[in-house]
Short mmCIF file of C-alpha atoms in Angstrom, two decimals:
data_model
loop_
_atom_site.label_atom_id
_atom_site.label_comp_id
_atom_site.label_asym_id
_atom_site.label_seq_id
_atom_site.Cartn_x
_atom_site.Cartn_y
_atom_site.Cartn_z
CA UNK S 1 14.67 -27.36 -54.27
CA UNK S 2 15.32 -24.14 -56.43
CA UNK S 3 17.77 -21.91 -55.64
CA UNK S 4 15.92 -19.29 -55.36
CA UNK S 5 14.21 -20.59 -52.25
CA UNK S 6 14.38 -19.79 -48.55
CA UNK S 7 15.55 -23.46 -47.65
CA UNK S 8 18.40 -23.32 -50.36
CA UNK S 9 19.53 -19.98 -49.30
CA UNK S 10 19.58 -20.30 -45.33
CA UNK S 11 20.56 -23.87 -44.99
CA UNK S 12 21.18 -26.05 -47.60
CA UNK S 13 23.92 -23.76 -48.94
CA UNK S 14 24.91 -21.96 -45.67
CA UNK S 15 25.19 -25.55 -44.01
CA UNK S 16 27.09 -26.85 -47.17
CA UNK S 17 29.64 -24.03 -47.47
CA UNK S 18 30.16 -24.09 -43.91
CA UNK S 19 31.21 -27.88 -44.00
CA UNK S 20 32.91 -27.21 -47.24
CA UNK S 21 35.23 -24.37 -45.73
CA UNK S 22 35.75 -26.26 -42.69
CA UNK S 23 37.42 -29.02 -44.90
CA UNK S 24 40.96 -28.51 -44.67
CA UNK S 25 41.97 -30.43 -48.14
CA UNK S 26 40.63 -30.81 -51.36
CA UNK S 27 39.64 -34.15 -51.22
CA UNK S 28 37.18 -33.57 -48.15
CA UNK S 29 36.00 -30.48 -50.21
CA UNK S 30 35.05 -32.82 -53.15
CA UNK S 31 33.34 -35.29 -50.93
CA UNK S 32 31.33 -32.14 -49.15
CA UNK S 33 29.92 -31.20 -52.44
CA UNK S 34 29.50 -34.51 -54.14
CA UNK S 35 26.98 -35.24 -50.44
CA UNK S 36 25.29 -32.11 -50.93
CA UNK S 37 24.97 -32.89 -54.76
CA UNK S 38 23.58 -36.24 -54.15
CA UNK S 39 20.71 -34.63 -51.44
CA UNK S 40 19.90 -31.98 -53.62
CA UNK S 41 19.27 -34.18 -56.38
CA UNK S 42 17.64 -36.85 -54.29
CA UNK S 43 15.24 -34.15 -52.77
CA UNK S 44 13.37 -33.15 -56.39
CA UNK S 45 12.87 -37.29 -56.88
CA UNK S 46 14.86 -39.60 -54.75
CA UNK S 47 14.50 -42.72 -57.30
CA UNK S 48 15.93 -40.92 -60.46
CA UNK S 49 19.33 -40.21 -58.01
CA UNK S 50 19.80 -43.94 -59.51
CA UNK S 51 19.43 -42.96 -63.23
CA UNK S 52 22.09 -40.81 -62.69
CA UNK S 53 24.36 -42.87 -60.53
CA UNK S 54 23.93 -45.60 -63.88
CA UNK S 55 24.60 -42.71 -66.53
CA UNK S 56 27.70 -41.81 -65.06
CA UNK S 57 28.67 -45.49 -64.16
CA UNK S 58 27.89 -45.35 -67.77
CA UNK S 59 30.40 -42.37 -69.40
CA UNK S 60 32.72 -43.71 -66.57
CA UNK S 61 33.53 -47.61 -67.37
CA UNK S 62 33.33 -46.71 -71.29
CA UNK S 63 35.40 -43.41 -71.28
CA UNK S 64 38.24 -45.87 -69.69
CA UNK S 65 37.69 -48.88 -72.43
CA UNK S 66 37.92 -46.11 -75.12
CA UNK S 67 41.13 -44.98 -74.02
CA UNK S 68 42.36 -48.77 -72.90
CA UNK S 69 42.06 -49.49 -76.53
CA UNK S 70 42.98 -45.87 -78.21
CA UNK S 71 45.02 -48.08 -80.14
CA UNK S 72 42.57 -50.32 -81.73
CA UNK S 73 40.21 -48.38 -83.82
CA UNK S 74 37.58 -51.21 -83.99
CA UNK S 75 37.27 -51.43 -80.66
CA UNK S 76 37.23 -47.74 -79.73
CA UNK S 77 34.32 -46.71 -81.89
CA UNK S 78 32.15 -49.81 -80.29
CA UNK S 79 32.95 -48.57 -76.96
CA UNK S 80 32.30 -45.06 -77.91
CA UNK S 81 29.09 -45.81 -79.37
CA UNK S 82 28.29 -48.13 -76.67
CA UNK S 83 28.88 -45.38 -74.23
CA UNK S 84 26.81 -42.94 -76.17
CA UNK S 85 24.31 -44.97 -77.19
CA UNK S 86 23.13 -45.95 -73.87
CA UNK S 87 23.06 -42.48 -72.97
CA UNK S 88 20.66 -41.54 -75.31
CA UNK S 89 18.53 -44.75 -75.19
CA UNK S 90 18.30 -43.56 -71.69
CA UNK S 91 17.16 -39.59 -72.25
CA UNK S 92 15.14 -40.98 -75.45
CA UNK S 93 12.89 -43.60 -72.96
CA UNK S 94 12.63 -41.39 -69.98
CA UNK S 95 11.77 -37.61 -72.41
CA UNK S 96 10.87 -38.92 -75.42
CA UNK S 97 9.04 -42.42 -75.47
CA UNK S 98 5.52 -40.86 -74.37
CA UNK S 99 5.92 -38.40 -77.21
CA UNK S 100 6.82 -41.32 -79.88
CA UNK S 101 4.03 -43.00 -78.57
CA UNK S 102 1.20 -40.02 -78.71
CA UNK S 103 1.90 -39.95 -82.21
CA UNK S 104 1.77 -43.69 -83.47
CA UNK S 105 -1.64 -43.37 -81.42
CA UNK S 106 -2.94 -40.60 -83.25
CA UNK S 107 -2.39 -42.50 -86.33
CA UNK S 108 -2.97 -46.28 -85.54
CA UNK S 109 -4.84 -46.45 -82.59
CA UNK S 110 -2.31 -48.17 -80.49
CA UNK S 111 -1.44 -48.61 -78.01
CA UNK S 112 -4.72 -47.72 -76.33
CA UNK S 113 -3.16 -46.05 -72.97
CA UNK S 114 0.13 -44.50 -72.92
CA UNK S 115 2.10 -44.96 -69.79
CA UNK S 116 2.66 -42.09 -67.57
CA UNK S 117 6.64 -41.50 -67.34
CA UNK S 118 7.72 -38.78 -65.24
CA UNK S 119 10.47 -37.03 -66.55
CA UNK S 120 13.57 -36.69 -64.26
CA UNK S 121 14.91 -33.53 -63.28
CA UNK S 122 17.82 -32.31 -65.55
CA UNK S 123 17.97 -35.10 -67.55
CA UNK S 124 19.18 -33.08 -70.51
CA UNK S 125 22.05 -31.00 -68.99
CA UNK S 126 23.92 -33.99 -67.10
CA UNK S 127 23.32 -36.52 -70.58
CA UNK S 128 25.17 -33.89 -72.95
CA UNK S 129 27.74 -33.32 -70.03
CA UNK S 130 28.39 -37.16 -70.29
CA UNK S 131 27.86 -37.63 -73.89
CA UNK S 132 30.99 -35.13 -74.06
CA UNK S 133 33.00 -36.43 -71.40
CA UNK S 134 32.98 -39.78 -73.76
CA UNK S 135 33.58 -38.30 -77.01
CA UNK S 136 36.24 -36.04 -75.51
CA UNK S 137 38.17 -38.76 -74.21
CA UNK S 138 37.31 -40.22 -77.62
CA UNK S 139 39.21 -37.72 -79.58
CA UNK S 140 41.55 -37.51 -77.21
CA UNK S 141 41.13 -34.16 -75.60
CA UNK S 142 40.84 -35.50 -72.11
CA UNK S 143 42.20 -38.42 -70.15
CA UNK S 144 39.58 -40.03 -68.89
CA UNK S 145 39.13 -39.98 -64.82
CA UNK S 146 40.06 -43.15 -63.05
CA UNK S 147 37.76 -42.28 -60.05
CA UNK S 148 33.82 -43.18 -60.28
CA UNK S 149 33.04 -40.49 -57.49
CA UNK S 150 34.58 -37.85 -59.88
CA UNK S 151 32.68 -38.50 -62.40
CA UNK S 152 29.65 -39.03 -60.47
CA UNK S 153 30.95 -35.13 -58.96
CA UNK S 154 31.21 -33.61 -62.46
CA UNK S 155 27.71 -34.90 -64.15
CA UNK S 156 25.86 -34.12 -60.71
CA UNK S 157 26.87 -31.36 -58.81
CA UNK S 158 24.40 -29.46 -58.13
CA UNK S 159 25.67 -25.90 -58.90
CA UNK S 160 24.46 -27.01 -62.49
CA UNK S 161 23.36 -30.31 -62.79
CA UNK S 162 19.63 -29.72 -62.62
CA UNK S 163 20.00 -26.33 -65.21
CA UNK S 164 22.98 -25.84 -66.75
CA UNK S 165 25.13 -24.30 -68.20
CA UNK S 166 26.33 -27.69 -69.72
CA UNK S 167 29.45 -27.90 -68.69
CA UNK S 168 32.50 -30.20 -70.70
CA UNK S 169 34.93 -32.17 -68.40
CA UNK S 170 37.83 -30.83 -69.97
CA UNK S 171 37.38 -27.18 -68.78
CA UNK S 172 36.75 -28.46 -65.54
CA UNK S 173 38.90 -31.77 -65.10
CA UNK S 174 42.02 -29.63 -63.73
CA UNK S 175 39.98 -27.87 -60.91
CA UNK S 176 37.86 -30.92 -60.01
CA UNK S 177 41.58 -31.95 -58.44
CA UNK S 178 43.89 -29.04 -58.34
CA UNK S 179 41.69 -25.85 -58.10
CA UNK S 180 42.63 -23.41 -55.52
CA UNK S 181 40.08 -20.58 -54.38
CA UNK S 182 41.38 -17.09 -54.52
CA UNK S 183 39.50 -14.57 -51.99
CA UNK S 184 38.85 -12.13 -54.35
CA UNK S 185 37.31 -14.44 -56.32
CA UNK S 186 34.91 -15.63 -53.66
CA UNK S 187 33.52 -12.12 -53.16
CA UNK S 188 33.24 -11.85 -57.14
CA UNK S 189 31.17 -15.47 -57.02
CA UNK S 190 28.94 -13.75 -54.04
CA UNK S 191 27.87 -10.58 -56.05
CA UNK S 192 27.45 -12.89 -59.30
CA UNK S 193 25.06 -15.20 -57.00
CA UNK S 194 23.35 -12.59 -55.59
CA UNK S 195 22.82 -10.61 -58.94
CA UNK S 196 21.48 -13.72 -60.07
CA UNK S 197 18.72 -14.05 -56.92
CA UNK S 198 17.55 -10.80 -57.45
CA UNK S 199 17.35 -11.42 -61.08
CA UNK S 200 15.26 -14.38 -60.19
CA UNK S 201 13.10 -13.56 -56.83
CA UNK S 202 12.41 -9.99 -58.23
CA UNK S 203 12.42 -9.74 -62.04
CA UNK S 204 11.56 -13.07 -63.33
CA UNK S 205 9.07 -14.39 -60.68
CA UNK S 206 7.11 -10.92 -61.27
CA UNK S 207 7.17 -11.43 -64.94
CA UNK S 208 5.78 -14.68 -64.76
CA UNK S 209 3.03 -13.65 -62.91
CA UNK S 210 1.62 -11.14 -65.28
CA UNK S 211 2.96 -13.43 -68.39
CA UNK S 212 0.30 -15.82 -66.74
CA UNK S 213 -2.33 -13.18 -66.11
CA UNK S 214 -2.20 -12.18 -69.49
CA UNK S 215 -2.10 -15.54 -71.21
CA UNK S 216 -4.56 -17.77 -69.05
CA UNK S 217 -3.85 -21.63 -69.74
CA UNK S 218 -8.28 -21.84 -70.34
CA UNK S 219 -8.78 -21.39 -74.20
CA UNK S 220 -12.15 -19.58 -73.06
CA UNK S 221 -10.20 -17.21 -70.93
CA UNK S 222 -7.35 -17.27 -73.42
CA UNK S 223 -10.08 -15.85 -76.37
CA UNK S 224 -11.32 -13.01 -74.44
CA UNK S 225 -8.07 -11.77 -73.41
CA UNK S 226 -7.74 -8.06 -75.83
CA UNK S 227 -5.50 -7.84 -78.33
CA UNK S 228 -3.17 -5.69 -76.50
CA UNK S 229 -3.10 -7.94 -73.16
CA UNK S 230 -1.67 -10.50 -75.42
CA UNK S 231 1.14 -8.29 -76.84
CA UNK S 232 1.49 -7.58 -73.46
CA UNK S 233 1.74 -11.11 -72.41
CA UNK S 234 3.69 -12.68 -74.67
CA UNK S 235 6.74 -9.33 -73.71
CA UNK S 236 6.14 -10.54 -69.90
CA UNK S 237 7.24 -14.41 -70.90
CA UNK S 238 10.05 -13.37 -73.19
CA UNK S 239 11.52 -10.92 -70.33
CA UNK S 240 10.68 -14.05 -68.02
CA UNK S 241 12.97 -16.86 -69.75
CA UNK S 242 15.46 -14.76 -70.21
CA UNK S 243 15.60 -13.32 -66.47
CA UNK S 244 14.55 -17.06 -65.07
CA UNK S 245 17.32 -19.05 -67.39
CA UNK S 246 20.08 -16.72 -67.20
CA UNK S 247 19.66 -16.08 -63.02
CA UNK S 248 19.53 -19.84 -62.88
CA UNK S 249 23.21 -19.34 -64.84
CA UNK S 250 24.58 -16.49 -63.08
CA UNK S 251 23.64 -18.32 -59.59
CA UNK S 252 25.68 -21.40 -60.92
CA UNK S 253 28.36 -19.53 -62.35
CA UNK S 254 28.57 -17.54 -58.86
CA UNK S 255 28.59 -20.60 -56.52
CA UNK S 256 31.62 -21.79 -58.67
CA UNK S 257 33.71 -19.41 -58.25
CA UNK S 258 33.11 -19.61 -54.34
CA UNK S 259 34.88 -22.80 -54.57
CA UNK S 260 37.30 -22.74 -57.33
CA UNK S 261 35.43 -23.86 -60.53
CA UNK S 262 35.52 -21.90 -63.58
CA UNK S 263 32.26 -22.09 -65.80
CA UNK S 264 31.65 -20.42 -68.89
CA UNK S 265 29.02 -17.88 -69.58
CA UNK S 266 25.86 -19.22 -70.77
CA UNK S 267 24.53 -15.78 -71.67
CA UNK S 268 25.65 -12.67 -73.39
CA UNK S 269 22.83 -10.33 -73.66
CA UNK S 270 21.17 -12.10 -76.33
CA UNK S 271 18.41 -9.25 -76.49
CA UNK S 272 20.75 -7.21 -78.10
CA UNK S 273 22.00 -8.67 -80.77
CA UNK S 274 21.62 -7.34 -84.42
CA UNK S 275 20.64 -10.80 -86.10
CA UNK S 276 19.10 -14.01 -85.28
CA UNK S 277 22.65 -15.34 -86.00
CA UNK S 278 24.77 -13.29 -83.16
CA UNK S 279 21.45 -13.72 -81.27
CA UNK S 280 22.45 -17.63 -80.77
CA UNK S 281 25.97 -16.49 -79.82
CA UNK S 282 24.58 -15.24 -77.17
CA UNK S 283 21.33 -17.37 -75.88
CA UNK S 284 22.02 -20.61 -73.96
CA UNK S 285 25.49 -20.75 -75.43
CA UNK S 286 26.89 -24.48 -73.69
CA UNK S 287 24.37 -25.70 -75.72
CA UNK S 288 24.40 -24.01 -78.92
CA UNK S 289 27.78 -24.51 -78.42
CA UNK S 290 27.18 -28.24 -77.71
CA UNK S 291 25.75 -29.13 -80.90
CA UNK S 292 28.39 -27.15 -82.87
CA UNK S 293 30.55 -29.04 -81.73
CA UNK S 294 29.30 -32.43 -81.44
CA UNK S 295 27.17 -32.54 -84.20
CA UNK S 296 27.17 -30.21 -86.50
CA UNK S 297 30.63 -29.99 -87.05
CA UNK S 298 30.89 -34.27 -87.18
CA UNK S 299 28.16 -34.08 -89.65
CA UNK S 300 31.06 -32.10 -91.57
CA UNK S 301 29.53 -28.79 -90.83
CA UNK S 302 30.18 -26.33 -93.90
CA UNK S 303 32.56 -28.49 -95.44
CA UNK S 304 30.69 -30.49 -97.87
CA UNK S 305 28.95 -27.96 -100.12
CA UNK S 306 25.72 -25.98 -99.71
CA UNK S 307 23.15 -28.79 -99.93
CA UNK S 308 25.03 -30.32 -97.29
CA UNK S 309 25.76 -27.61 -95.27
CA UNK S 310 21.67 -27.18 -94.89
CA UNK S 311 21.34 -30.40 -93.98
CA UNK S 312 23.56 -30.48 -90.91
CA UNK S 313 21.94 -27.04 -90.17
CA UNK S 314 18.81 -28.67 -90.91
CA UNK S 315 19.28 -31.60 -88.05
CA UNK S 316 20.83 -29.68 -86.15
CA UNK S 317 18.04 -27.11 -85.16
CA UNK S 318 15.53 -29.94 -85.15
CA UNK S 319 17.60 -31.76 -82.60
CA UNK S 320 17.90 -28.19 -80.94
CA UNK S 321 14.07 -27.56 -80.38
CA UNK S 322 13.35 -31.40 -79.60
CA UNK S 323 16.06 -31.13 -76.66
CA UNK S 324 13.88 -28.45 -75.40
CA UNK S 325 10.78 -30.63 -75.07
CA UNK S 326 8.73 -33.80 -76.55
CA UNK S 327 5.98 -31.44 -78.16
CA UNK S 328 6.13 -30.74 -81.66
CA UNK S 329 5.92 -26.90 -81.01
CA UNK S 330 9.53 -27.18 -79.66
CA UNK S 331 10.50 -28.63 -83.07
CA UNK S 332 8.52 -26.29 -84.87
CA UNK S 333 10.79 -23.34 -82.46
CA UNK S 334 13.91 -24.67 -83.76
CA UNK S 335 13.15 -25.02 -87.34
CA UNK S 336 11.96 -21.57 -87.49
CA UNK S 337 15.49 -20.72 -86.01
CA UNK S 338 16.63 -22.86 -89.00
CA UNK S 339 15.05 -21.05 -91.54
CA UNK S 340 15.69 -17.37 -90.79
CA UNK S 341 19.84 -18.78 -89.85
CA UNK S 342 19.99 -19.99 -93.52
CA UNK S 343 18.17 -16.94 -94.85
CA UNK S 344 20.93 -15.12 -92.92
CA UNK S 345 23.95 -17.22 -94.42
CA UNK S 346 22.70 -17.40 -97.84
CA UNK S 347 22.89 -13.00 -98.05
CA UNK S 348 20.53 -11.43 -95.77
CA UNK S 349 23.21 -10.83 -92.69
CA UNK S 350 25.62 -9.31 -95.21
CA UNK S 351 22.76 -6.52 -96.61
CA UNK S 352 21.67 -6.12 -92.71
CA UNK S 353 25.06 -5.39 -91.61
CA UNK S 354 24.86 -2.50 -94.65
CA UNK S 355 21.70 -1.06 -92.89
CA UNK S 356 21.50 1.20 -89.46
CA UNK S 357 22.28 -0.96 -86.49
CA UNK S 358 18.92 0.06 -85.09
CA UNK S 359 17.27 -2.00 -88.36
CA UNK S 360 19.17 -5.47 -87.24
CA UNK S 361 18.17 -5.04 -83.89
CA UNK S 362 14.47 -4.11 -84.44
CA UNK S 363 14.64 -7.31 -87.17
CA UNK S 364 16.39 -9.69 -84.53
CA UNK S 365 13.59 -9.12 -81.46
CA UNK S 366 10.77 -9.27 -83.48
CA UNK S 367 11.80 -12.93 -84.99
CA UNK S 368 12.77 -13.58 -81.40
CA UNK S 369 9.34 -12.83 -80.01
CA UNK S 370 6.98 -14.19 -82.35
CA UNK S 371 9.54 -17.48 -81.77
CA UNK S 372 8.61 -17.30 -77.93
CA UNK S 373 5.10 -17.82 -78.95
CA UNK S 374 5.95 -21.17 -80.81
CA UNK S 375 7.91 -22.11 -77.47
CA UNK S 376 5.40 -21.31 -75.05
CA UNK S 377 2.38 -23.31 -76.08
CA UNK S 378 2.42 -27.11 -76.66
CA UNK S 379 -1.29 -27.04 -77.73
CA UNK S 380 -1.22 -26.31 -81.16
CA UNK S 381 -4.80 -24.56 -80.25
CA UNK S 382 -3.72 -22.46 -78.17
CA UNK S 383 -1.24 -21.08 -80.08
CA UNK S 384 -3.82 -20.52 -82.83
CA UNK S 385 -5.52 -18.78 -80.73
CA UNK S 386 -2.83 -16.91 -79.24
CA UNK S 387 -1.68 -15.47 -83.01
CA UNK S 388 -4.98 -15.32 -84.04
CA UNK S 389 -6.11 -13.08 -80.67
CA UNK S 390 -3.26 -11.09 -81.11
CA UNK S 391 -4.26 -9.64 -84.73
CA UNK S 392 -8.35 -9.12 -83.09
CA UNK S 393 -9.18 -12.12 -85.00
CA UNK S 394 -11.11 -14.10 -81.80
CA UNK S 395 -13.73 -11.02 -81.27
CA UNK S 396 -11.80 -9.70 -78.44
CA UNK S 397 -11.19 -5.98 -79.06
CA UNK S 398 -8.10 -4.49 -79.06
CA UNK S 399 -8.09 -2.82 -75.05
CA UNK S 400 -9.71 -3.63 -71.95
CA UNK S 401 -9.93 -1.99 -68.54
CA UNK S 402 -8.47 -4.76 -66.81
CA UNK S 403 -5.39 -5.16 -69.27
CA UNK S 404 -5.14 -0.76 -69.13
CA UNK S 405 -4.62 -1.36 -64.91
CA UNK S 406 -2.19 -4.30 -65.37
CA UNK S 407 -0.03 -2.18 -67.58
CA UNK S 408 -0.12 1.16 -65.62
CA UNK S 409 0.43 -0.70 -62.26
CA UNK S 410 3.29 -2.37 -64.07
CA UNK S 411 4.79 0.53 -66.63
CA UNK S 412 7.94 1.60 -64.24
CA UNK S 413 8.39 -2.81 -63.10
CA UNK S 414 8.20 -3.57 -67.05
CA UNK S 415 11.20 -0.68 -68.16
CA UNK S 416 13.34 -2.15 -65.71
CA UNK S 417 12.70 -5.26 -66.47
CA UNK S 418 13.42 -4.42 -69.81
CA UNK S 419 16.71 -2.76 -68.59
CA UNK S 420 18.02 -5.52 -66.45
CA UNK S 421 18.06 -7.76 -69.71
CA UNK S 422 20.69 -4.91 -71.13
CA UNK S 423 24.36 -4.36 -69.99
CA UNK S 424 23.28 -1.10 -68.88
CA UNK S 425 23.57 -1.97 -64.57
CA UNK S 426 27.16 -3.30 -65.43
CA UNK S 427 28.40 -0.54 -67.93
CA UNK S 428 27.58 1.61 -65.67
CA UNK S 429 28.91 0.19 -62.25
CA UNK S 430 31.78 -0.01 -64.25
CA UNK S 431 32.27 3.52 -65.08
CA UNK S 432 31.56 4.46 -61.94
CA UNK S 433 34.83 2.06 -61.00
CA UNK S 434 36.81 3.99 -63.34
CA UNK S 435 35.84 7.38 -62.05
CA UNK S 436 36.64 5.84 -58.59
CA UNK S 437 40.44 6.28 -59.49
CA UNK S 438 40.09 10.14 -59.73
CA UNK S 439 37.28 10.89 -57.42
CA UNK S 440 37.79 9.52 -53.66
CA UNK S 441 33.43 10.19 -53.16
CA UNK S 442 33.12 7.90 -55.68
CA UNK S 443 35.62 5.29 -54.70
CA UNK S 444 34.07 5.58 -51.17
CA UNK S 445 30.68 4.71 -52.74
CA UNK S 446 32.06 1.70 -54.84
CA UNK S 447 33.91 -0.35 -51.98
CA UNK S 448 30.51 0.67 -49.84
CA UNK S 449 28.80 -0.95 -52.39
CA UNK S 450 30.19 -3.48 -53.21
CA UNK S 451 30.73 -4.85 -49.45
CA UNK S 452 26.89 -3.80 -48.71
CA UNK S 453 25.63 -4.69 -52.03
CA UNK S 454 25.43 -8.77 -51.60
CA UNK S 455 24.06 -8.19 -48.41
CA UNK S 456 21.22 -5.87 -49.67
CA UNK S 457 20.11 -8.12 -52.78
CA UNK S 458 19.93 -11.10 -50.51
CA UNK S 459 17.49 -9.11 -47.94
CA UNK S 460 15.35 -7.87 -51.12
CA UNK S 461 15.22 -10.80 -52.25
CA UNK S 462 14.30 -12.58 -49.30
CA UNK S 463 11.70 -9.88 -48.52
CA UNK S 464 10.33 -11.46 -52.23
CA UNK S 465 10.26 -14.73 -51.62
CA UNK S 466 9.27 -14.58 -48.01
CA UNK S 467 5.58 -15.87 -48.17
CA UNK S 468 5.42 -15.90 -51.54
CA UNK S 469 4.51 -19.33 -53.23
CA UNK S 470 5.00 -18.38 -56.78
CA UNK S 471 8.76 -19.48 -57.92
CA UNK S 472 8.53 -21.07 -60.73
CA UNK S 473 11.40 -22.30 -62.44
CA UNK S 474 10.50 -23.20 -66.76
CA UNK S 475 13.78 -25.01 -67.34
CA UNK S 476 13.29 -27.64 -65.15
CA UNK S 477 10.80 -28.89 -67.73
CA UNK S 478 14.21 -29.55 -69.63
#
């Protein structure tokens, strides 16, 4: 179940906000949304609602041991790296075991069939959400939550369990007890979630479908594909991740402030950035910010001189692209990150930052595209072919009649698409809110719009979806 689906929208969330509302304390509330958590969980693979009732049994029973012995230092690094340990042994078996074992195939022969383990939805986000519970209550940031169920709430609800953003107990631990939900605040988490399903039913599902015209998954259909249809293609499926993710966020970040909770942003416009480095300030930040954090900063960050310091960079965007995905193209991704990030630190930002803005930028999205191209194919072949086809060097001309229709059908679809991925909408909504203090036509218009607005991106929307099978979701792979 997606969010952007008919069943999520006209029951599963109407029913759940109706029982939620209808609660009349916070307890109840909690209990609402950890039963709606649990079913939406359950529904995308009912067996792996067990892996994650063990994980947070897991961060739960050692997060209390750590801080039962915060006085003995022994004994609260063993349960700390008990605690984390079992976490990853966990997310290594179940994303990373077939992967370990495709390799030591290729080179020994063995074993001679590889099991087939299905990976469970969201693994990733609700591990890291653990793995930070325990080593916040570790160093002492948090008190650790006496209550299984809460923990249980925190790691699964389903807001952003299955997708992020990758949230830390401590920004939430107040309002998973305490929170109070303002009204304004609903009506601000209704036009975020609705911003979001437009954003998702219109933008993203539409560039996916000419990303995947464009770039067939047949190598023979791949290689005749023109030169320019590849271009084309590989613009479609960076527009697409970056609609699909951050609706996905927005959607998440909307449905919590409908009932009191308080995420960060996940995204910041990352398209417009002026360097690879600002870019990942702004691109999946809970998780960039994750392994700041967590690892790259334990690791002693920039502390430790410059062979060091490349190092921890050097593990740390490794570990970024294999989080992503057990193919080595994802590892490739992130160490091409790595290299143009050091390039940056070691000189290169400072000189860009002399340069025309306009320069940066141009820089910044064309090492952001060609890095999409790594991320989108986990057969090494076909991205071969892919680079190679883009440059004419398959024998498939530069223009075709079929990719010439595609584009002109497309042209007006593709500029907003381009424009939705901008703070242009919001810049100017908000100007328009600051001319409503002066102008009463225009204040009018704003309140009209922004009490009709939800209710006319939900009916687009829904017009979009309605019938339409194609709603595909890419970081559920994650």
């Amino acid at each position: 179940m997606v969010f952007s689906s008919l069943l999520f929208l006209f029951l599963f969330f109407a029913v759940t906000m109706a029982v939620y509302c209808l609660s009349d304390t916070l307890s109840k509330k909690n209990i609402v949304l950890l039963a709606a958590s649990l079913i939406f969980y359950a529904w995308g693979g009912p067996r792996y609602l067990l892996l994650l009732l063990l994980m947070s049994g897991i961060s739960w029973i050692s997060a209390l041991f750590i801080y039962e012995n915060r006085q003995n230092v022994v004994m609260k690094k063993v349960f700390l790296a008990a605690g984390v340990g079992l976490q990853l042994l966990l997310l290594g078996y179940f994303k990373y075991a077939g992967f370990l074992l495709r390799n030591v195939q290729k080179v020994t022969g063995f074993p001679e069939e590889i099991p087939n383990i299905v990976l469970p939805i969201g693994i990733s986000f609700y591990t890291f959400q653990l793995i930070s519970y325990v080593i916040d209550v570790y160093w002492e940031n948090v008190r650790p939550q006496r209550k299984y169920w809460l923990v249980l709430l925190y790691a699964g609800l389903f807001f952003q369990c299955i997708a992020g953003p990758i949230v830390r107990y401590k920004d939430v631990a107040y309002e998973i007890e305490h929170r109070k939900t303002k009204l304004s605040e609903i009506g601000d988490g209704i036009n975020r979630f609705t911003t979001g399903l437009v954003k998702k039913a219109i933008f993203a599902n539409s560039c996916a479908e000419i990303a995947d015209t464009l770039l067939p998954q047949k190598l023979a259909e791949l290689d005749s594909v023109p030169a320019l249809g590849l271009w084309l293609g590989v613009l479609m499926y960076m527009l697409q991740i970056y609609l699909d993710f951050s609706a996905y966020s927005d959607m998440a970040i909307g449905m919590g402030w409908m009932t009191g909770f308080h995420f960060k942003e996940n995204f910041n416009y990352p398209y417009i950035a002026d360097s690879v480095t600002e870019f990942w300030r702004r691109w999946h930040i809970s998780l960039s910010s994750f392994f700041r954090d967590y690892v790259y900063i334990p690791l002693g960050g920039n502390r430790r001189g410059q062979k060091r310091t490349m190092l921890n960079l050097f593990i740390v965007w490794a570990l970024t692209g294999l989080w992503h995905g057990a193919y080595w193209n994802f590892v490739l991704w992130g160490l091409f990150y790595y290299v143009f990030l050091v390039i940056e630190k070691n000189g290169f930002l400072d000189k860009l930052k002399t340069l025309p803005s306009a320069v940066g930028h141009i820089y910044t999205l064309v090492v952001v595209y060609f890095g999409w191209i790594l991320f989108k194919f986990s057969d090494m072949a076909y991205l071969g072919h892919t680079l190679r086809g883009m440059f004419g060097l398959n024998g498939n001309g530069f223009a075709n009649l079929e990719v010439k229709i595609v584009f002109e059908n497309n042209m007006f679809f593709i500029a907003a698409s381009i424009l939705a991925c901008t703070p242009l909408f919001k810049l100017g909504y908000r100007w328009c809110v600051r001319k409503a203090r002066r102008i009463t036509a225009v204040r009018w218009l704003c309140n009209a719009v922004e009490v009709a607005g939800p209710v006319f991106l939900v009916l687009i929307a829904t017009m979009a979806l309605v019938g339409n099978s194609y709603n595909p979701f890419l970081y559920f792979q994650f």
